[in-house]
C-alpha positions as a printed NumPy array, in Angstrom:
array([[ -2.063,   4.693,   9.138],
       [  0.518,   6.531,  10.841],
       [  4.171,   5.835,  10.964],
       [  6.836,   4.321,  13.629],
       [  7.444,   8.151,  13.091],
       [  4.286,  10.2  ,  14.015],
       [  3.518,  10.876,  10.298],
       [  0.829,   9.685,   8.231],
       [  1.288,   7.248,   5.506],
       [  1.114,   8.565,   1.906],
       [  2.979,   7.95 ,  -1.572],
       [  7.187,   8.539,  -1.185],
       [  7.169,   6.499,   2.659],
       [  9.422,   3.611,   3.106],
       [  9.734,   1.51 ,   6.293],
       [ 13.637,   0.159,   7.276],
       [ 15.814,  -0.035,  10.079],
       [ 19.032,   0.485,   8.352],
       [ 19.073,   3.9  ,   7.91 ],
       [ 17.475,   7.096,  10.566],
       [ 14.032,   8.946,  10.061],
       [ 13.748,  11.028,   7.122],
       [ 16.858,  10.069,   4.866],
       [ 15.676,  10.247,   1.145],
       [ 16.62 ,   7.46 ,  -0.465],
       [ 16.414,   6.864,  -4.315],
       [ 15.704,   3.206,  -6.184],
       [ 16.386,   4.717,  -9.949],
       [ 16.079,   1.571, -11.185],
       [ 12.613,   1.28 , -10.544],
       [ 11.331,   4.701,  -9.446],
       [ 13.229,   7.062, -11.81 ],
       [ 13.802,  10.594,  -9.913],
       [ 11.523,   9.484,  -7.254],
       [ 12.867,  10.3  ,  -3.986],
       [ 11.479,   8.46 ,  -0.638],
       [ 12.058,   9.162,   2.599],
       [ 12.114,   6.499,   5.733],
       [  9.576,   7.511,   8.198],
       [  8.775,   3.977,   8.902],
       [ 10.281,   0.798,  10.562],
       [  9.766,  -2.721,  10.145],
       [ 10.006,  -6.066,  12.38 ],
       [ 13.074,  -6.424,  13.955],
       [ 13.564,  -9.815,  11.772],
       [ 14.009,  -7.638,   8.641],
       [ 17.595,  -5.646,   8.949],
       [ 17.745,  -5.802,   5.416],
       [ 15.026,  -4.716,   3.928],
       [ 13.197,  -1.854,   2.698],
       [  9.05 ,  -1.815,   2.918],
       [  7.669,   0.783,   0.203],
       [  4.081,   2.075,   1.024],
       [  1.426,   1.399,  -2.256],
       [ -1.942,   2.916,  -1.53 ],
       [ -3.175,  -0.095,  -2.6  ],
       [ -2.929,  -4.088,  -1.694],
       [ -3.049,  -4.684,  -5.877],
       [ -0.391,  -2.171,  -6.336],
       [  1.761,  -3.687,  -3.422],
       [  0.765,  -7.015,  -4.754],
       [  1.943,  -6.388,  -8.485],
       [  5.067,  -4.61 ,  -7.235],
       [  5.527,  -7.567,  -5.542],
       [  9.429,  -8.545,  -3.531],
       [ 12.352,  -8.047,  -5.419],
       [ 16.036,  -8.104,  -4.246],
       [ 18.416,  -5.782,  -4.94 ],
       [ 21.241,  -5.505,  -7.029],
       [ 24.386,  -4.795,  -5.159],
       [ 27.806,  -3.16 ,  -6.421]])
């Protein structure tokens, strides 16, 4: 449970490799005002991705994979 960071998971942590440690990033689409912040990284594989922590397998499971819309 800790991060490619140091820090401990918890709500608000998402895992990418495009962007540095602790940029806030927004989704409105799906979080509203939420802000997240990267703290994490993922497989080398995935450069275009973004991994959002759930505290839960059933909430990570209903969120399920979506792509993103891009401008």
């Amino acid at each position: 449970f800790i991060t490619a960071s140091g820090k401990f998971v918890r709500n608000g942590i998402v895992a990418t490799n495009l962007l540095p440690f602790g940029t806030k990033v927004m989704i409105p689409e799906i979080f509203g005002d939420t802000i997240l912040v990267v703290e994490d990284r993922m497989a080398r594989r995935h450069q275009n991705r973004i991994d959002i922590w759930f505290s839960t397998k059933e909430q990570a499971e209903q969120f399920g994979v979506r792509a993103s819309r891009r401008a």
